[in-house]
Short mmCIF file of C-alpha atoms in Angstrom, two decimals:
data_model
loop_
_atom_site.label_atom_id
_atom_site.label_comp_id
_atom_site.label_asym_id
_atom_site.label_seq_id
_atom_site.Cartn_x
_atom_site.Cartn_y
_atom_site.Cartn_z
CA UNK A 4 19.35 -11.57 -23.99
CA UNK A 5 17.70 -8.23 -24.73
CA UNK A 6 15.72 -6.26 -22.14
CA UNK A 7 12.32 -7.24 -23.55
CA UNK A 8 13.19 -10.93 -23.21
CA UNK A 9 14.61 -10.25 -19.75
CA UNK A 10 11.31 -8.71 -18.58
CA UNK A 11 9.36 -11.75 -19.77
CA UNK A 12 11.86 -14.11 -18.15
CA UNK A 13 11.71 -12.27 -14.80
CA UNK A 14 7.91 -12.18 -14.83
CA UNK A 15 7.75 -15.97 -15.22
CA UNK A 16 10.41 -16.39 -12.51
CA UNK A 17 8.38 -14.30 -10.07
CA UNK A 18 4.89 -15.49 -10.93
CA UNK A 19 5.73 -19.16 -11.64
CA UNK A 20 2.93 -19.39 -14.23
CA UNK A 21 2.41 -18.09 -17.74
CA UNK A 22 -0.95 -16.67 -16.76
CA UNK A 23 0.50 -14.72 -13.86
CA UNK A 24 3.37 -13.41 -15.96
CA UNK A 25 0.96 -12.40 -18.73
CA UNK A 26 -1.15 -10.44 -16.23
CA UNK A 27 1.91 -8.56 -14.94
CA UNK A 28 3.18 -7.81 -18.44
CA UNK A 29 -0.21 -6.91 -19.91
CA UNK A 30 -0.01 -9.45 -22.74
CA UNK A 31 -1.74 -12.75 -23.45
CA UNK A 32 -0.58 -16.07 -22.03
CA UNK A 33 0.31 -17.56 -25.42
CA UNK A 34 2.69 -14.69 -26.12
CA UNK A 35 4.57 -15.31 -22.88
CA UNK A 36 4.84 -19.02 -23.67
CA UNK A 37 6.23 -18.33 -27.15
CA UNK A 38 8.75 -15.82 -25.82
CA UNK A 39 10.07 -18.23 -23.19
CA UNK A 40 10.36 -21.07 -25.73
CA UNK A 41 12.18 -18.79 -28.18
CA UNK A 42 14.49 -17.54 -25.43
CA UNK A 43 15.46 -21.07 -24.38
CA UNK A 44 16.08 -21.98 -28.01
CA UNK A 45 18.29 -18.93 -28.59
CA UNK A 46 20.34 -19.72 -25.47
CA UNK A 47 20.39 -23.48 -26.16
CA UNK A 48 19.44 -24.01 -22.52
CA UNK A 49 16.45 -25.11 -20.47
CA UNK A 50 15.60 -22.30 -18.07
CA UNK A 51 12.44 -23.74 -16.54
CA UNK A 52 11.03 -27.10 -15.57
CA UNK A 53 7.35 -27.32 -16.50
CA UNK A 54 5.56 -28.85 -13.51
CA UNK A 55 1.94 -29.32 -12.47
CA UNK A 56 2.40 -26.42 -10.04
CA UNK A 57 3.92 -24.08 -12.62
CA UNK A 58 7.32 -23.08 -13.93
CA UNK A 59 10.33 -23.90 -11.72
CA UNK A 60 13.83 -22.60 -12.44
CA UNK A 61 16.56 -25.01 -13.41
CA UNK A 62 20.13 -24.47 -12.16
CA UNK A 63 20.86 -22.66 -15.42
CA UNK A 64 17.70 -20.60 -14.97
CA UNK A 65 18.75 -19.57 -11.45
CA UNK A 66 22.09 -18.35 -12.76
CA UNK A 67 20.31 -16.48 -15.54
CA UNK A 68 17.93 -14.89 -13.06
CA UNK A 69 20.79 -13.43 -10.99
CA UNK A 70 22.30 -11.89 -14.11
CA UNK A 71 18.97 -10.58 -15.38
CA UNK A 72 18.15 -8.98 -12.02
CA UNK A 73 21.35 -6.94 -12.42
CA UNK A 74 20.10 -5.89 -15.87
CA UNK A 75 16.79 -4.89 -14.33
CA UNK A 76 18.46 -2.83 -11.61
CA UNK A 77 20.56 -0.95 -14.16
CA UNK A 78 17.61 -0.35 -16.50
CA UNK A 79 15.39 0.95 -13.70
CA UNK A 80 18.15 3.19 -12.36
CA UNK A 81 18.66 4.70 -15.81
CA UNK A 82 14.92 5.25 -16.22
CA UNK A 83 14.62 6.92 -12.80
CA UNK A 84 17.57 9.23 -13.41
CA UNK A 85 16.25 10.34 -16.78
CA UNK A 86 12.81 10.96 -15.31
CA UNK A 87 14.41 12.79 -12.40
CA UNK A 88 15.60 15.46 -14.84
CA UNK A 89 12.15 15.93 -16.36
CA UNK A 90 10.76 19.42 -15.67
CA UNK A 91 7.56 19.00 -17.68
CA UNK A 92 4.21 19.12 -15.90
CA UNK A 93 2.75 16.36 -18.04
CA UNK A 94 2.48 12.60 -17.95
CA UNK A 95 1.44 9.90 -15.48
CA UNK A 96 2.42 9.60 -11.83
CA UNK A 97 1.67 6.28 -10.12
CA UNK A 98 0.61 6.46 -6.48
CA UNK A 99 -0.04 3.57 -4.10
CA UNK A 100 -1.87 3.88 -0.78
CA UNK A 101 -4.62 2.31 1.33
CA UNK A 102 -8.30 2.60 0.44
CA UNK A 103 -8.99 4.71 3.53
CA UNK A 104 -6.28 7.27 2.81
CA UNK A 105 -7.18 7.25 -0.89
CA UNK A 106 -10.80 8.23 -0.30
CA UNK A 107 -10.23 10.83 2.41
CA UNK A 108 -6.98 12.43 1.26
CA UNK A 109 -5.61 11.29 -2.10
CA UNK A 110 -8.71 11.79 -4.25
CA UNK A 111 -9.21 15.37 -3.00
CA UNK A 112 -5.49 15.96 -3.67
CA UNK A 113 -5.90 14.65 -7.23
CA UNK A 114 -8.85 16.98 -7.74
CA UNK A 115 -6.77 19.99 -6.68
CA UNK A 116 -3.89 18.82 -8.86
CA UNK A 117 -6.16 18.52 -11.88
CA UNK A 118 -7.32 22.11 -11.49
CA UNK A 119 -3.73 23.36 -11.44
CA UNK A 120 -2.00 20.92 -13.81
CA UNK A 121 -4.57 19.21 -16.07
CA UNK A 122 -1.87 17.40 -18.10
CA UNK A 123 -0.59 15.49 -15.07
CA UNK A 124 -2.44 12.19 -14.70
CA UNK A 125 -2.48 10.14 -11.50
CA UNK A 126 -2.74 6.36 -11.56
CA UNK A 127 -3.96 5.50 -8.06
CA UNK A 128 -3.63 1.99 -6.64
CA UNK A 129 -5.50 1.56 -3.35
CA UNK A 130 -4.94 -1.78 -1.67
CA UNK A 131 -3.20 -3.51 1.21
CA UNK A 132 -0.54 -4.80 -1.22
CA UNK A 133 2.81 -3.03 -1.10
CA UNK A 134 4.00 -1.99 -4.55
CA UNK A 135 7.75 -1.55 -5.02
CA UNK A 136 9.07 1.95 -5.66
CA UNK A 137 12.54 0.56 -6.31
CA UNK A 138 11.16 -1.59 -9.15
CA UNK A 139 9.10 1.31 -10.55
CA UNK A 140 5.77 -0.32 -9.71
CA UNK A 141 4.83 3.08 -8.25
CA UNK A 142 6.36 6.55 -8.06
CA UNK A 143 4.88 7.63 -4.71
CA UNK A 144 3.63 5.61 -1.74
CA UNK A 145 1.46 6.92 1.10
CA UNK A 146 1.52 4.29 3.83
CA UNK A 147 1.54 3.86 7.60
CA UNK A 148 4.96 2.16 7.68
CA UNK A 149 8.36 3.68 6.98
CA UNK A 150 10.49 1.72 4.49
CA UNK A 151 14.06 0.73 5.34
CA UNK A 152 15.40 1.01 1.77
CA UNK A 153 18.14 3.71 1.82
CA UNK A 154 17.34 4.69 -1.79
CA UNK A 155 13.85 5.81 -0.78
CA UNK A 156 13.03 9.24 0.66
CA UNK A 157 10.42 9.03 3.44
CA UNK A 158 8.62 11.95 5.04
CA UNK A 159 6.11 11.63 7.86
CA UNK A 160 3.10 13.75 6.95
CA UNK A 161 0.73 12.84 9.79
CA UNK A 162 0.79 11.24 13.24
CA UNK A 163 -2.51 10.31 14.84
CA UNK A 164 -3.28 8.61 18.15
CA UNK A 165 -5.49 5.54 17.86
CA UNK A 166 -8.63 5.46 19.97
CA UNK A 167 -11.81 3.50 20.65
CA UNK A 168 -14.97 4.45 18.75
CA UNK A 169 -18.63 3.52 18.39
CA UNK A 170 -21.62 4.94 16.58
CA UNK A 171 -24.39 6.73 18.44
CA UNK A 172 -26.84 4.07 17.26
CA UNK A 173 -24.71 1.34 18.86
CA UNK A 174 -24.44 3.23 22.13
CA UNK A 175 -28.19 3.87 22.21
CA UNK A 176 -28.73 0.11 22.26
CA UNK A 177 -25.73 -1.24 24.17
CA UNK A 178 -24.42 1.68 26.21
CA UNK A 179 -20.77 2.46 26.92
CA UNK A 180 -18.58 -0.47 28.06
CA UNK A 181 -17.01 -0.24 31.50
CA UNK A 182 -13.19 -0.22 31.61
CA UNK A 183 -11.81 -3.37 33.21
CA UNK A 184 -14.68 -5.62 32.06
CA UNK A 185 -12.91 -6.92 28.93
CA UNK A 186 -15.87 -5.62 26.86
CA UNK A 187 -18.35 -7.97 28.53
CA UNK A 188 -21.71 -7.84 26.76
CA UNK A 189 -20.40 -5.81 23.82
CA UNK A 190 -19.92 -6.42 20.12
CA UNK A 191 -16.54 -5.71 18.56
CA UNK A 192 -15.16 -5.18 15.07
CA UNK A 193 -11.45 -5.76 14.47
CA UNK A 194 -8.83 -5.46 11.75
CA UNK A 195 -8.43 -8.94 10.24
CA UNK A 196 -4.58 -8.98 9.95
CA UNK A 197 -4.38 -8.06 13.65
CA UNK A 198 -6.71 -10.91 14.50
CA UNK A 199 -4.53 -13.32 12.51
CA UNK A 200 -1.27 -12.13 14.07
CA UNK A 201 -1.58 -14.43 17.06
CA UNK A 202 -0.89 -11.59 19.50
CA UNK A 203 -2.90 -11.11 22.67
CA UNK A 204 -5.80 -9.07 21.35
CA UNK A 205 -6.79 -5.81 22.98
CA UNK A 206 -8.34 -2.50 22.02
CA UNK A 207 -6.60 0.56 23.55
CA UNK A 208 -5.12 -1.78 26.14
CA UNK A 209 -8.39 -3.48 27.12
CA UNK A 210 -8.42 -7.28 26.54
CA UNK A 211 -11.23 -8.66 24.42
CA UNK A 212 -11.85 -11.83 26.41
CA UNK A 213 -15.49 -11.19 27.32
CA UNK A 214 -16.52 -9.31 24.20
CA UNK A 215 -17.98 -10.78 20.99
CA UNK A 216 -15.96 -10.28 17.80
CA UNK A 217 -18.85 -10.01 15.40
CA UNK A 218 -16.88 -8.87 12.34
CA UNK A 219 -13.25 -8.92 11.18
CA UNK A 220 -12.35 -6.73 8.23
CA UNK A 221 -9.44 -6.58 5.80
CA UNK A 222 -8.88 -2.82 5.71
CA UNK A 223 -9.09 0.16 8.01
CA UNK A 224 -11.75 1.70 5.77
CA UNK A 225 -13.97 -1.33 6.29
CA UNK A 226 -13.41 -1.17 10.04
CA UNK A 227 -14.50 2.49 9.97
CA UNK A 228 -17.59 1.69 7.93
CA UNK A 229 -18.50 -1.22 10.22
CA UNK A 230 -18.28 1.02 13.29
CA UNK A 231 -20.35 3.71 11.56
CA UNK A 232 -22.99 1.10 10.68
CA UNK A 233 -23.44 0.28 14.36
CA UNK A 234 -22.09 -3.27 14.08
CA UNK A 235 -19.77 -2.89 17.04
CA UNK A 236 -17.01 -1.03 18.85
CA UNK A 237 -13.62 -0.68 17.16
CA UNK A 238 -10.21 0.92 17.27
CA UNK A 239 -9.22 3.46 14.59
CA UNK A 240 -7.05 6.59 14.28
CA UNK A 241 -8.65 9.42 16.26
CA UNK A 242 -8.56 11.88 13.37
CA UNK A 243 -10.46 9.46 11.12
CA UNK A 244 -13.01 8.57 13.79
CA UNK A 245 -13.75 12.24 14.37
CA UNK A 246 -13.89 12.81 10.62
CA UNK A 247 -16.58 10.11 10.40
CA UNK A 248 -18.65 11.69 13.21
CA UNK A 249 -18.20 8.69 15.51
CA UNK A 250 -18.25 8.80 19.31
CA UNK A 251 -14.92 8.36 21.01
CA UNK A 252 -15.00 6.11 24.09
CA UNK A 253 -12.50 6.26 26.95
CA UNK A 254 -10.73 9.35 25.52
CA UNK A 255 -7.96 9.01 28.09
CA UNK A 256 -6.87 5.77 26.44
CA UNK A 257 -4.93 5.27 23.19
CA UNK A 258 -2.95 2.48 21.62
CA UNK A 259 0.71 2.82 22.67
CA UNK A 260 2.02 3.28 19.13
CA UNK A 261 0.51 6.12 17.06
CA UNK A 262 -0.72 5.77 13.49
CA UNK A 263 1.91 7.43 11.31
CA UNK A 264 1.39 8.34 7.66
CA UNK A 265 4.53 8.34 5.51
CA UNK A 266 4.96 9.78 2.04
CA UNK A 267 7.68 7.86 0.19
CA UNK A 268 9.31 8.31 -3.19
CA UNK A 269 12.57 7.26 -4.82
CA UNK A 270 15.51 9.63 -4.44
CA UNK A 271 15.99 9.77 -8.21
CA UNK A 272 12.43 11.01 -8.79
CA UNK A 273 11.90 13.58 -6.05
CA UNK A 274 12.86 16.53 -8.29
CA UNK A 275 10.74 15.46 -11.27
CA UNK A 276 8.22 18.25 -11.86
CA UNK A 277 5.12 16.06 -12.15
CA UNK A 278 6.09 13.94 -9.12
CA UNK A 279 6.85 17.06 -7.08
CA UNK A 280 3.47 18.57 -8.02
CA UNK A 281 1.63 15.46 -6.83
CA UNK A 282 3.64 15.36 -3.60
CA UNK A 283 2.80 19.00 -2.85
CA UNK A 284 -0.93 18.38 -3.15
CA UNK A 285 -0.79 15.23 -1.02
CA UNK A 286 1.16 17.02 1.72
CA UNK A 287 -1.31 19.91 1.60
CA UNK A 288 -4.17 17.46 2.09
CA UNK A 289 -2.67 16.17 5.34
CA UNK A 290 -1.62 19.55 6.72
CA UNK A 291 -3.34 20.43 9.95
CA UNK A 292 -4.47 16.85 10.66
CA UNK A 293 -1.83 16.27 13.34
CA UNK A 294 1.90 15.61 13.08
#
């Protein structure tokens, strides 16, 4: 099995459908189907069971997957090490982060980078999905969680307390909530994954029992925008709330755990010139914001 066939095989294993594999590989669905059929014919083995729910591995396919994952690991390690020796300030660097950090920090960093090194291109993925640096889905990640993979180099570039905020327009209508009232008579906006976690909900330690959750949002940027629009009171990192010109409520209160921002890259890539140049601009963008 050559590496091109291995990539197609792994994509089908992981996506379970030809359509999903085709999307990951950037080819059409028919091409993936032909490649899998040809691969099974060349090996004289059935690797997948075709079911109504997609492609399921056979016992032979499971054994093949374990072997092919070793191929993938070796191929990616070789690619990273070669790139790690690259001292040219040219080419593409893939960065993954959240939409909030992308707008406020990464895009200005890319603008500065472009002025200094116009041949370095940045492919920016802003979403709540975690792309894998180990599998070369991204070269740099800027996230609020530190990875536990020992092959990854993580550096904390910001630490912000999380506070309670509202817009002036909201306060003009509803006033400031009283501590100890569980937000009685007030409208609240919350981060959707937190709402779905099943934990006892609170904002900066205040339970929400008497408040009205009028909007739940899937990203911190949307929470910020909802607060700014006067929809309700919400909890966001203090630096970002101040950046948005929002009014901080109960300034003596914060969430127990701070909001950390981590810059992460693979150990094999940290000395690559283009990756290092992008890292320097990102770090510069966060300097002075609180660490």
